[in-house]
Amino acid sequence: MELLNVAILSSKPLFLSMILLFSLLIWLKLAKRKTLNLPPSPPRLPIIGNIHQLGKLPHRSLRDLCRKYGSLLLLQLGYNPTVVVSSADIVKEIVKNHDIVFSNRPRTTAVDILFYGCKDMAFAPYGEYWRQVKKISVVELFSHRRVHSFQFVRDEEVELLINKIRSASLKGHNFGKLAKRLMILFTSFCIGDMFPYLRWLDVVTGYIPSLKAVNEEFDAFFDQVLQEHRALESDDQVSDRKDFVSIIMQLQKDGMYELDLTQDNIKAILLDMFVGGTDTSTTTTEWMMAELLKHPNAMKKVQEEVKNVVGNKSKVDMEDISKMEYLKCVIKETLRLHPVAPLLAPRRTSASVNLGDYHIPSDTTVLINAWAIQRDPKWWEKPEEFIPERFENSSIDFKGQDFQLIPFGFGRKGCPGMPFGVASVEYVMANLLYWFDWKLPAGQNANNLDMTELYGLTVNKKIPLHVFPISHASF
């Protein structure tokens, strides 16, 4: 006991020195914060910071916090300082003055494992590699010419969908299930991302092993896809009907870009394309159908437009859709109220910058609350209501130039797949409205349709929409 007491007494000066040093560091940090004029912050808890304030629906919780503290908000999410933007004016300032500074993404555990060490486009660091991959996406995959050339894919998929609805046998494919698993893991809480010194717990809990298992399944899937396409390379009949895989493999073969496309590069790019389009279009379609069922006048108006434009033809053509102005208004209004990703993919500052009246330090995570911006009464009359007519005779679009409507992001890191995604939703909805009438189950009132959200990589309806198709076309 005497030896123990001596040890404790002898260690007291060191212990007290550590406390004083720690206190001094905290004081200096707080003093620096006051000097730098950082954005306002809500009270935080020790260690976890503001994590507890995110709630089950972070886009709604953050909107409420911004209403109280301001449209530019600073949170401490574990180890990570995070700025939340809920103002179209601030988004405009970012794009006009600081787009390059805000063009990086945080490198998370999930991104690193699933996307082959950030070799895709969405999460690649801003730089020459990203520029080359972005050029491939914009010029080779998602240009207007390419989107039009992919019409045969949309034709086949819509024909399958219509036939499935007719037979009432909507069953998911294995890829869809695998993509769902990826999205669940992608949005799961990663201890190591919030608290780097506890990263080992992600191994113990099984999170990292699960990420690696899904990555291996995707890797095997893409190996099979690439092998099948190589087997078809000598078939001249498919040369004029190229899909994403064929185009990227041809680019690899031709060496047209200043980029050595390895197998991992190709797989990472394909993962962006496949997963990005697996859930987003179906989620938008479900929300749109739910809103139309809740608003029968809008349903009647858009259905009449589709029927009048298509006439008695045996199929809906893309040329027809270009004439469906009200359908486009319905899609815009759906994406305004129900952006697939209400919090846009996070960004990270590459340098310190002044934004509005506040200082934003380097290496700060930035969340853009598109959901809050798109329901801001400053920009939208009756912002909580579904009113497609607000877009009639309006030039407001979602291409990233109207900052009050940014479901696909903005600036350099905006979504290059927007033209393809919108074309797919337009084509699917036009066909669903042309071939079928839609009814809710007996006894269910459209006015009481549950619109509760379920948060994830995309925000879905918590209770999936169940409707009955009534075929009214017999071609």
GROMACS .gro file of C-alpha atoms in nm:
model
  475
    1MET     CA    1   0.000   0.000   0.000
    2GLU     CA    2   0.282   0.240   0.087
    3LEU     CA    3   0.448   0.172  -0.249
    4LEU     CA    4   0.116   0.237  -0.426
    5ASN     CA    5   0.064   0.566  -0.239
    6VAL     CA    6   0.416   0.675  -0.326
    7ALA     CA    7   0.353   0.595  -0.693
    8ILE     CA    8   0.028   0.794  -0.694
    9LEU     CA    9   0.188   1.091  -0.518
   10SER     CA   10   0.486   1.089  -0.751
   11SER     CA   11   0.258   1.081  -1.056
   12LYS     CA   12   0.042   1.373  -0.940
   13PRO     CA   13   0.263   1.648  -1.090
   14LEU     CA   14   0.257   1.473  -1.429
   15PHE     CA   15  -0.119   1.416  -1.405
   16LEU     CA   16  -0.183   1.780  -1.312
   17SER     CA   17   0.045   1.897  -1.591
   18MET     CA   18  -0.152   1.693  -1.844
   19ILE     CA   19  -0.481   1.841  -1.720
   20LEU     CA   20  -0.340   2.193  -1.742
   21LEU     CA   21  -0.203   2.128  -2.092
   22PHE     CA   22  -0.535   1.981  -2.207
   23SER     CA   23  -0.725   2.277  -2.061
   24LEU     CA   24  -0.487   2.519  -2.232
   25LEU     CA   25  -0.541   2.347  -2.567
   26ILE     CA   26  -0.919   2.370  -2.528
   27TRP     CA   27  -0.892   2.738  -2.432
   28LEU     CA   28  -0.670   2.811  -2.732
   29LYS     CA   29  -0.911   2.628  -2.962
   30LEU     CA   30  -1.208   2.824  -2.828
   31ALA     CA   31  -1.016   3.150  -2.853
   32LYS     CA   32  -0.922   3.070  -3.212
   33ARG     CA   33  -1.285   2.991  -3.293
   34LYS     CA   34  -1.394   3.332  -3.164
   35THR     CA   35  -1.119   3.502  -3.364
   36LEU     CA   36  -1.211   3.317  -3.683
   37ASN     CA   37  -1.585   3.382  -3.651
   38LEU     CA   38  -1.703   3.030  -3.724
   39PRO     CA   39  -2.071   2.960  -3.801
   40PRO     CA   40  -2.306   2.927  -3.501
   41SER     CA   41  -2.335   2.590  -3.330
   42PRO     CA   42  -2.596   2.426  -3.108
   43PRO     CA   43  -2.477   2.298  -2.769
   44ARG     CA   44  -2.279   1.976  -2.797
   45LEU     CA   45  -2.207   1.681  -2.572
   46PRO     CA   46  -1.857   1.565  -2.475
   47ILE     CA   47  -1.696   1.322  -2.720
   48ILE     CA   48  -1.997   1.269  -2.953
   49GLY     CA   49  -2.055   1.639  -3.017
   50ASN     CA   50  -2.385   1.689  -3.203
   51ILE     CA   51  -2.439   1.334  -3.331
   52HIS     CA   52  -2.738   1.286  -3.101
   53GLN     CA   53  -2.917   1.577  -3.269
   54LEU     CA   54  -2.930   1.419  -3.616
   55GLY     CA   55  -3.230   1.199  -3.539
   56LYS     CA   56  -3.383   0.932  -3.764
   57LEU     CA   57  -3.449   1.183  -4.043
   58PRO     CA   58  -3.137   1.404  -4.047
   59HIS     CA   59  -3.259   1.634  -4.326
   60ARG     CA   60  -3.560   1.732  -4.114
   61SER     CA   61  -3.361   1.760  -3.789
   62LEU     CA   62  -3.098   1.977  -3.958
   63ARG     CA   63  -3.366   2.197  -4.114
   64ASP     CA   64  -3.508   2.258  -3.765
   65LEU     CA   65  -3.162   2.338  -3.624
   66CYS     CA   66  -3.092   2.581  -3.908
   67ARG     CA   67  -3.421   2.758  -3.844
   68LYS     CA   68  -3.299   2.821  -3.490
   69TYR     CA   69  -2.930   2.896  -3.545
   70GLY     CA   70  -2.906   3.013  -3.905
   71SER     CA   71  -2.879   2.879  -4.260
   72LEU     CA   72  -2.506   2.812  -4.212
   73LEU     CA   73  -2.454   2.583  -3.915
   74LEU     CA   74  -2.144   2.425  -3.760
   75LEU     CA   75  -2.174   2.081  -3.600
   76GLN     CA   76  -1.918   1.855  -3.439
   77LEU     CA   77  -1.994   1.497  -3.546
   78GLY     CA   78  -1.753   1.298  -3.336
   79TYR     CA   79  -1.407   1.389  -3.464
   80ASN     CA   80  -1.540   1.569  -3.773
   81PRO     CA   81  -1.626   1.941  -3.790
   82THR     CA   82  -1.925   1.963  -4.024
   83VAL     CA   83  -2.093   2.265  -4.181
   84VAL     CA   84  -2.459   2.239  -4.285
   85VAL     CA   85  -2.586   2.465  -4.565
   86SER     CA   86  -2.962   2.525  -4.592
   87SER     CA   87  -2.971   2.835  -4.812
   88ALA     CA   88  -2.987   2.871  -5.190
   89ASP     CA   89  -2.796   3.199  -5.160
   90ILE     CA   90  -2.503   3.027  -4.987
   91VAL     CA   91  -2.505   2.750  -5.249
   92LYS     CA   92  -2.485   3.020  -5.516
   93GLU     CA   93  -2.186   3.177  -5.339
   94ILE     CA   94  -2.014   2.837  -5.325
   95VAL     CA   95  -2.062   2.780  -5.698
   96LYS     CA   96  -1.970   3.132  -5.808
   97ASN     CA   97  -1.670   3.192  -5.582
   98HIS     CA   98  -1.543   2.872  -5.418
   99ASP     CA   99  -1.644   2.571  -5.628
  100ILE     CA  100  -1.293   2.423  -5.645
  101VAL     CA  101  -1.247   2.450  -5.267
  102PHE     CA  102  -1.572   2.254  -5.218
  103SER     CA  103  -1.500   1.990  -5.484
  104ASN     CA  104  -1.356   1.715  -5.265
  105ARG     CA  105  -1.541   1.440  -5.079
  106PRO     CA  106  -1.469   1.293  -4.735
  107ARG     CA  107  -1.290   0.959  -4.769
  108THR     CA  108  -1.489   0.716  -4.557
  109THR     CA  109  -1.430   0.351  -4.475
  110ALA     CA  110  -1.723   0.240  -4.694
  111VAL     CA  111  -1.613   0.449  -4.992
  112ASP     CA  112  -1.256   0.323  -4.967
  113ILE     CA  113  -1.355  -0.045  -4.961
  114LEU     CA  114  -1.657  -0.049  -5.193
  115PHE     CA  115  -1.529   0.188  -5.462
  116TYR     CA  116  -1.183   0.038  -5.511
  117GLY     CA  117  -0.998   0.305  -5.316
  118CYS     CA  118  -1.202   0.596  -5.460
  119LYS     CA  119  -1.130   0.507  -5.823
  120ASP     CA  120  -1.483   0.599  -5.929
  121MET     CA  121  -1.600   0.947  -6.029
  122ALA     CA  122  -1.834   1.036  -5.743
  123PHE     CA  123  -1.573   1.002  -5.468
  124ALA     CA  124  -1.240   1.045  -5.648
  125PRO     CA  125  -1.036   1.337  -5.510
  126TYR     CA  126  -1.057   1.652  -5.719
  127GLY     CA  127  -0.762   1.649  -5.959
  128GLU     CA  128  -0.645   1.517  -6.295
  129TYR     CA  129  -0.777   1.163  -6.247
  130TRP     CA  130  -1.120   1.297  -6.152
  131ARG     CA  131  -1.120   1.533  -6.452
  132GLN     CA  132  -1.049   1.246  -6.691
  133VAL     CA  133  -1.318   1.022  -6.540
  134LYS     CA  134  -1.566   1.312  -6.539
  135LYS     CA  135  -1.488   1.374  -6.906
  136ILE     CA  136  -1.557   1.009  -6.985
  137SER     CA  137  -1.889   1.031  -6.803
  138VAL     CA  138  -2.004   1.359  -6.956
  139VAL     CA  139  -1.879   1.306  -7.312
  140GLU     CA  140  -1.895   0.930  -7.361
  141LEU     CA  141  -2.170   0.806  -7.128
  142PHE     CA  142  -2.421   1.082  -7.055
  143SER     CA  143  -2.408   1.320  -7.350
  144HIS     CA  144  -2.737   1.393  -7.527
  145ARG     CA  145  -2.628   1.166  -7.812
  146ARG     CA  146  -2.551   0.879  -7.577
  147VAL     CA  147  -2.870   0.918  -7.377
  148HIS     CA  148  -3.065   0.899  -7.703
  149SER     CA  149  -2.865   0.595  -7.818
  150PHE     CA  150  -2.954   0.411  -7.495
  151GLN     CA  151  -3.321   0.418  -7.592
  152PHE     CA  152  -3.310   0.047  -7.681
  153VAL     CA  153  -3.219  -0.026  -7.318
  154ARG     CA  154  -3.514   0.178  -7.190
  155ASP     CA  155  -3.744   0.007  -7.440
  156GLU     CA  156  -3.641  -0.336  -7.317
  157GLU     CA  157  -3.664  -0.244  -6.949
  158VAL     CA  158  -4.005  -0.078  -6.983
  159GLU     CA  159  -4.139  -0.373  -7.183
  160LEU     CA  160  -4.025  -0.605  -6.905
  161LEU     CA  161  -4.183  -0.379  -6.644
  162ILE     CA  162  -4.516  -0.362  -6.826
  163ASN     CA  163  -4.524  -0.739  -6.868
  164LYS     CA  164  -4.442  -0.789  -6.500
  165ILE     CA  165  -4.721  -0.558  -6.393
  166ARG     CA  166  -4.964  -0.738  -6.619
  167SER     CA  167  -4.872  -1.070  -6.462
  168ALA     CA  168  -4.859  -0.915  -6.110
  169SER     CA  169  -4.520  -1.069  -6.047
  170LEU     CA  170  -4.286  -0.790  -5.946
  171LYS     CA  171  -3.973  -0.971  -5.825
  172GLY     CA  172  -3.631  -0.820  -5.767
  173HIS     CA  173  -3.315  -0.932  -5.943
  174ASN     CA  174  -3.009  -1.051  -5.756
  175PHE     CA  175  -2.823  -0.735  -5.856
  176GLY     CA  176  -3.096  -0.522  -5.703
  177LYS     CA  177  -3.067  -0.712  -5.375
  178LEU     CA  178  -2.690  -0.676  -5.379
  179ALA     CA  179  -2.724  -0.302  -5.448
  180LYS     CA  180  -2.963  -0.274  -5.152
  181ARG     CA  181  -2.707  -0.440  -4.926
  182LEU     CA  182  -2.444  -0.196  -5.045
  183MET     CA  183  -2.668   0.102  -4.973
  184ILE     CA  184  -2.751  -0.024  -4.625
  185LEU     CA  185  -2.382  -0.065  -4.543
  186PHE     CA  186  -2.296   0.266  -4.709
  187THR     CA  187  -2.528   0.456  -4.477
  188SER     CA  188  -2.462   0.250  -4.164
  189PHE     CA  189  -2.289   0.417  -3.871
  190CYS     CA  190  -1.913   0.368  -3.897
  191ILE     CA  191  -1.740   0.420  -3.562
  192GLY     CA  192  -1.398   0.468  -3.719
  193ASP     CA  193  -1.515   0.751  -3.943
  194MET     CA  194  -1.641   0.947  -3.642
  195PHE     CA  195  -1.372   0.837  -3.395
  196PRO     CA  196  -1.055   0.724  -3.580
  197TYR     CA  197  -0.893   0.586  -3.263
  198LEU     CA  198  -1.184   0.339  -3.233
  199ARG     CA  199  -1.161   0.208  -3.590
  200TRP     CA  200  -1.078  -0.141  -3.461
  201LEU     CA  201  -1.435  -0.167  -3.333
  202ASP     CA  202  -1.562  -0.172  -3.694
  203VAL     CA  203  -1.379  -0.501  -3.737
  204VAL     CA  204  -1.513  -0.645  -3.411
  205THR     CA  205  -1.874  -0.546  -3.493
  206GLY     CA  206  -1.850  -0.704  -3.837
  207TYR     CA  207  -1.896  -0.379  -4.029
  208ILE     CA  208  -1.566  -0.391  -4.221
  209PRO     CA  209  -1.593  -0.768  -4.292
  210SER     CA  210  -1.943  -0.704  -4.431
  211LEU     CA  211  -1.812  -0.425  -4.655
  212LYS     CA  212  -1.539  -0.654  -4.788
  213ALA     CA  213  -1.788  -0.935  -4.850
  214VAL     CA  214  -2.017  -0.709  -5.055
  215ASN     CA  215  -1.716  -0.572  -5.243
  216GLU     CA  216  -1.611  -0.927  -5.333
  217GLU     CA  217  -1.961  -1.006  -5.461
  218PHE     CA  218  -1.967  -0.694  -5.675
  219ASP     CA  219  -1.617  -0.771  -5.798
  220ALA     CA  220  -1.726  -1.118  -5.910
  221PHE     CA  221  -2.040  -0.972  -6.071
  222PHE     CA  222  -1.841  -0.718  -6.272
  223ASP     CA  223  -1.585  -0.981  -6.371
  224GLN     CA  224  -1.870  -1.183  -6.520
  225VAL     CA  225  -2.018  -0.878  -6.696
  226LEU     CA  226  -1.682  -0.780  -6.847
  227GLN     CA  227  -1.613  -1.137  -6.954
  228GLU     CA  228  -1.951  -1.160  -7.129
  229HIS     CA  229  -1.890  -0.833  -7.313
  230ARG     CA  230  -1.545  -0.945  -7.427
  231ALA     CA  231  -1.705  -1.257  -7.572
  232LEU     CA  232  -1.935  -1.032  -7.776
  233GLU     CA  233  -1.661  -0.801  -7.906
  234SER     CA  234  -1.634  -0.989  -8.234
  235ASP     CA  235  -2.012  -0.980  -8.293
  236ASP     CA  236  -2.078  -0.701  -8.544
  237GLN     CA  237  -2.450  -0.710  -8.471
  238VAL     CA  238  -2.406  -0.544  -8.132
  239SER     CA  239  -2.173  -0.267  -8.251
  240ASP     CA  240  -2.455  -0.016  -8.296
  241ARG     CA  241  -2.623  -0.098  -7.964
  242LYS     CA  242  -2.355  -0.027  -7.710
  243ASP     CA  243  -2.427  -0.005  -7.338
  244PHE     CA  244  -2.219   0.152  -7.059
  245VAL     CA  245  -1.991  -0.150  -7.033
  246SER     CA  246  -1.925  -0.173  -7.407
  247ILE     CA  247  -1.839   0.196  -7.428
  248ILE     CA  248  -1.594   0.191  -7.137
  249MET     CA  249  -1.426  -0.125  -7.263
  250GLN     CA  250  -1.385   0.035  -7.607
  251LEU     CA  251  -1.229   0.342  -7.445
  252GLN     CA  252  -0.987   0.115  -7.261
  253LYS     CA  253  -0.896  -0.055  -7.587
  254ASP     CA  254  -0.855   0.267  -7.789
  255GLY     CA  255  -0.662   0.458  -7.520
  256MET     CA  256  -0.833   0.782  -7.622
  257TYR     CA  257  -0.797   0.949  -7.282
  258GLU     CA  258  -0.492   1.041  -7.073
  259LEU     CA  259  -0.587   0.770  -6.830
  260ASP     CA  260  -0.480   0.409  -6.802
  261LEU     CA  261  -0.813   0.237  -6.741
  262THR     CA  262  -0.735  -0.067  -6.528
  263GLN     CA  263  -0.992  -0.331  -6.438
  264ASP     CA  264  -1.044  -0.166  -6.098
  265ASN     CA  265  -1.097   0.174  -6.265
  266ILE     CA  266  -1.363   0.027  -6.493
  267LYS     CA  267  -1.536  -0.157  -6.208
  268ALA     CA  268  -1.541   0.154  -5.988
  269ILE     CA  269  -1.691   0.365  -6.270
  270LEU     CA  270  -1.950   0.095  -6.344
  271LEU     CA  271  -2.039   0.077  -5.976
  272ASP     CA  272  -2.128   0.447  -5.988
  273MET     CA  273  -2.348   0.386  -6.291
  274PHE     CA  274  -2.519   0.066  -6.178
  275VAL     CA  275  -2.580   0.148  -5.813
  276GLY     CA  276  -2.654   0.514  -5.877
  277GLY     CA  277  -2.936   0.416  -6.111
  278THR     CA  278  -3.071   0.112  -5.928
  279ASP     CA  279  -3.260   0.282  -5.648
  280THR     CA  280  -3.285   0.646  -5.750
  281SER     CA  281  -3.524   0.610  -6.046
  282THR     CA  282  -3.751   0.362  -5.869
  283THR     CA  283  -3.764   0.583  -5.558
  284THR     CA  284  -3.862   0.889  -5.762
  285THR     CA  285  -4.124   0.687  -5.951
  286GLU     CA  286  -4.278   0.562  -5.626
  287TRP     CA  287  -4.297   0.909  -5.471
  288MET     CA  288  -4.444   1.048  -5.793
  289MET     CA  289  -4.714   0.782  -5.811
  290ALA     CA  290  -4.798   0.838  -5.443
  291GLU     CA  291  -4.835   1.214  -5.494
  292LEU     CA  292  -5.051   1.164  -5.804
  293LEU     CA  293  -5.280   0.926  -5.615
  294LYS     CA  294  -5.313   1.184  -5.335
  295HIS     CA  295  -5.392   1.451  -5.594
  296PRO     CA  296  -5.643   1.299  -5.841
  297ASN     CA  297  -5.677   1.621  -6.040
  298ALA     CA  298  -5.304   1.614  -6.118
  299MET     CA  299  -5.329   1.241  -6.201
  300LYS     CA  300  -5.615   1.307  -6.442
  301LYS     CA  301  -5.435   1.600  -6.604
  302VAL     CA  302  -5.107   1.418  -6.663
  303GLN     CA  303  -5.277   1.099  -6.781
  304GLU     CA  304  -5.489   1.289  -7.032
  305GLU     CA  305  -5.178   1.462  -7.161
  306VAL     CA  306  -4.998   1.130  -7.210
  307LYS     CA  307  -5.295   0.974  -7.391
  308ASN     CA  308  -5.349   1.278  -7.614
  309VAL     CA  309  -4.984   1.293  -7.716
  310VAL     CA  310  -4.938   0.919  -7.778
  311GLY     CA  311  -5.277   0.865  -7.941
  312ASN     CA  312  -5.345   0.508  -8.054
  313LYS     CA  313  -4.985   0.407  -8.114
  314SER     CA  314  -4.860   0.075  -7.981
  315LYS     CA  315  -4.583   0.233  -7.774
  316VAL     CA  316  -4.464   0.557  -7.620
  317ASP     CA  317  -4.174   0.716  -7.808
  318MET     CA  318  -3.913   0.951  -7.665
  319GLU     CA  319  -4.030   1.203  -7.924
  320ASP     CA  320  -4.372   1.189  -7.757
  321ILE     CA  321  -4.225   1.266  -7.417
  322SER     CA  322  -4.067   1.587  -7.544
  323LYS     CA  323  -4.425   1.714  -7.593
  324MET     CA  324  -4.546   1.618  -7.244
  325GLU     CA  325  -4.497   1.949  -7.067
  326TYR     CA  326  -4.717   1.872  -6.767
  327LEU     CA  327  -4.542   1.538  -6.707
  328LYS     CA  328  -4.215   1.731  -6.683
  329CYS     CA  329  -4.377   1.966  -6.430
  330VAL     CA  330  -4.492   1.666  -6.223
  331ILE     CA  331  -4.138   1.524  -6.224
  332LYS     CA  332  -3.987   1.858  -6.118
  333GLU     CA  333  -4.238   1.896  -5.836
  334THR     CA  334  -4.174   1.540  -5.719
  335LEU     CA  335  -3.798   1.598  -5.712
  336ARG     CA  336  -3.854   1.927  -5.529
  337LEU     CA  337  -4.058   1.770  -5.250
  338HIS     CA  338  -3.882   1.433  -5.250
  339PRO     CA  339  -3.519   1.465  -5.361
  340VAL     CA  340  -3.371   1.117  -5.374
  341ALA     CA  341  -3.075   1.232  -5.164
  342PRO     CA  342  -3.210   1.512  -4.939
  343LEU     CA  343  -2.860   1.570  -4.803
  344LEU     CA  344  -2.642   1.585  -5.113
  345ALA     CA  345  -2.327   1.375  -5.117
  346PRO     CA  346  -2.098   1.537  -4.858
  347ARG     CA  347  -1.811   1.760  -4.963
  348ARG     CA  348  -1.489   1.852  -4.787
  349THR     CA  349  -1.307   2.182  -4.808
  350SER     CA  350  -0.956   2.167  -4.952
  351ALA     CA  351  -0.862   2.508  -4.808
  352SER     CA  352  -0.987   2.765  -4.560
  353VAL     CA  353  -1.249   2.997  -4.705
  354ASN     CA  354  -1.486   3.273  -4.602
  355LEU     CA  355  -1.850   3.194  -4.675
  356GLY     CA  356  -2.101   3.467  -4.611
  357ASP     CA  357  -1.995   3.628  -4.284
  358TYR     CA  358  -1.823   3.315  -4.153
  359HIS     CA  359  -1.489   3.138  -4.175
  360ILE     CA  360  -1.488   2.774  -4.290
  361PRO     CA  361  -1.163   2.593  -4.202
  362SER     CA  362  -0.984   2.352  -4.432
  363ASP     CA  363  -1.080   1.982  -4.406
  364THR     CA  364  -1.433   2.062  -4.294
  365THR     CA  365  -1.712   1.830  -4.407
  366VAL     CA  366  -1.995   2.018  -4.582
  367LEU     CA  367  -2.355   1.894  -4.601
  368ILE     CA  368  -2.595   2.063  -4.842
  369ASN     CA  369  -2.954   2.020  -4.724
  370ALA     CA  370  -3.126   2.019  -5.063
  371TRP     CA  371  -3.452   1.905  -4.900
  372ALA     CA  372  -3.463   2.217  -4.680
  373ILE     CA  373  -3.363   2.451  -4.964
  374GLN     CA  374  -3.634   2.309  -5.190
  375ARG     CA  375  -3.899   2.375  -4.923
  376ASP     CA  376  -3.777   2.723  -4.835
  377PRO     CA  377  -4.074   2.968  -4.833
  378LYS     CA  378  -3.835   3.238  -4.953
  379TRP     CA  379  -3.837   3.069  -5.294
  380TRP     CA  380  -4.155   2.863  -5.302
  381GLU     CA  381  -4.518   2.957  -5.245
  382LYS     CA  382  -4.693   2.693  -5.032
  383PRO     CA  383  -4.366   2.496  -5.020
  384GLU     CA  384  -4.510   2.189  -4.843
  385GLU     CA  385  -4.782   2.133  -5.105
  386PHE     CA  386  -4.764   1.928  -5.426
  387ILE     CA  387  -4.838   2.182  -5.701
  388PRO     CA  388  -4.688   2.084  -6.040
  389GLU     CA  389  -4.846   2.394  -6.196
  390ARG     CA  390  -4.581   2.609  -6.023
  391PHE     CA  391  -4.342   2.502  -6.301
  392GLU     CA  392  -4.575   2.587  -6.590
  393ASN     CA  393  -4.432   2.879  -6.789
  394SER     CA  394  -4.132   2.876  -6.556
  395SER     CA  395  -3.766   2.855  -6.657
  396ILE     CA  396  -3.661   2.695  -6.325
  397ASP     CA  397  -3.484   2.366  -6.388
  398PHE     CA  398  -3.283   2.111  -6.191
  399LYS     CA  399  -2.964   2.129  -6.399
  400GLY     CA  400  -2.772   2.307  -6.123
  401GLN     CA  401  -2.813   2.670  -6.228
  402ASP     CA  402  -3.128   2.743  -6.026
  403PHE     CA  403  -2.996   2.698  -5.674
  404GLN     CA  404  -3.338   2.668  -5.511
  405LEU     CA  405  -3.385   2.338  -5.701
  406ILE     CA  406  -3.076   2.114  -5.677
  407PRO     CA  407  -3.184   1.747  -5.649
  408PHE     CA  408  -2.887   1.645  -5.868
  409GLY     CA  409  -2.632   1.868  -5.699
  410PHE     CA  410  -2.440   2.156  -5.856
  411GLY     CA  411  -2.103   2.274  -5.977
  412ARG     CA  412  -1.813   2.047  -6.063
  413LYS     CA  413  -1.945   1.769  -5.841
  414GLY     CA  414  -2.298   1.777  -5.980
  415CYS     CA  415  -2.442   1.445  -6.097
  416PRO     CA  416  -2.338   1.378  -6.461
  417GLY     CA  417  -2.601   1.104  -6.487
  418MET     CA  418  -2.887   1.352  -6.452
  419PRO     CA  419  -2.992   1.344  -6.822
  420PHE     CA  420  -3.005   0.965  -6.827
  421GLY     CA  421  -3.187   0.942  -6.492
  422VAL     CA  422  -3.450   1.199  -6.587
  423ALA     CA  423  -3.504   1.039  -6.929
  424SER     CA  424  -3.555   0.702  -6.760
  425VAL     CA  425  -3.812   0.837  -6.512
  426GLU     CA  426  -3.997   1.023  -6.788
  427TYR     CA  427  -4.013   0.713  -7.005
  428VAL     CA  428  -4.122   0.478  -6.726
  429MET     CA  429  -4.392   0.714  -6.594
  430ALA     CA  430  -4.527   0.790  -6.942
  431ASN     CA  431  -4.568   0.418  -7.007
  432LEU     CA  432  -4.723   0.345  -6.668
  433LEU     CA  433  -4.975   0.624  -6.719
  434TYR     CA  434  -5.045   0.524  -7.080
  435TRP     CA  435  -5.103   0.154  -7.027
  436PHE     CA  436  -5.274   0.155  -6.688
  437ASP     CA  437  -5.509   0.330  -6.453
  438TRP     CA  438  -5.398   0.307  -6.090
  439LYS     CA  439  -5.609   0.240  -5.782
  440LEU     CA  440  -5.537   0.200  -5.412
  441PRO     CA  441  -5.653  -0.116  -5.230
  442ALA     CA  442  -6.021  -0.124  -5.132
  443GLY     CA  443  -6.092   0.077  -4.820
  444GLN     CA  444  -5.775   0.287  -4.843
  445ASN     CA  445  -5.830   0.661  -4.874
  446ALA     CA  446  -5.581   0.852  -5.089
  447ASN     CA  447  -5.609   1.151  -4.854
  448ASN     CA  448  -5.473   0.934  -4.572
  449LEU     CA  449  -5.192   0.777  -4.773
  450ASP     CA  450  -4.891   0.738  -4.542
  451MET     CA  451  -4.603   0.951  -4.675
  452THR     CA  452  -4.362   0.881  -4.387
  453GLU     CA  453  -3.998   0.871  -4.496
  454LEU     CA  454  -3.733   0.606  -4.435
  455TYR     CA  455  -3.382   0.752  -4.437
  456GLY     CA  456  -3.092   0.584  -4.612
  457LEU     CA  457  -2.861   0.652  -4.906
  458THR     CA  458  -3.190   0.740  -5.072
  459VAL     CA  459  -3.508   0.840  -4.887
  460ASN     CA  460  -3.787   0.594  -4.961
  461LYS     CA  461  -4.144   0.567  -4.841
  462LYS     CA  462  -4.134   0.390  -4.506
  463ILE     CA  463  -4.447   0.197  -4.602
  464PRO     CA  464  -4.407   0.088  -4.966
  465LEU     CA  465  -4.678   0.199  -5.204
  466HIS     CA  466  -4.928  -0.076  -5.288
  467VAL     CA  467  -5.148  -0.004  -5.589
  468PHE     CA  468  -5.356  -0.202  -5.835
  469PRO     CA  469  -5.305  -0.156  -6.211
  470ILE     CA  470  -5.611  -0.155  -6.434
  471SER     CA  471  -5.513  -0.215  -6.794
  472HIS     CA  472  -5.693   0.021  -7.029
  473ALA     CA  473  -5.482  -0.024  -7.343
  474SER     CA  474  -5.497  -0.335  -7.558
  475PHE     CA  475  -5.220  -0.302  -7.813
   0.00000   0.00000   0.00000
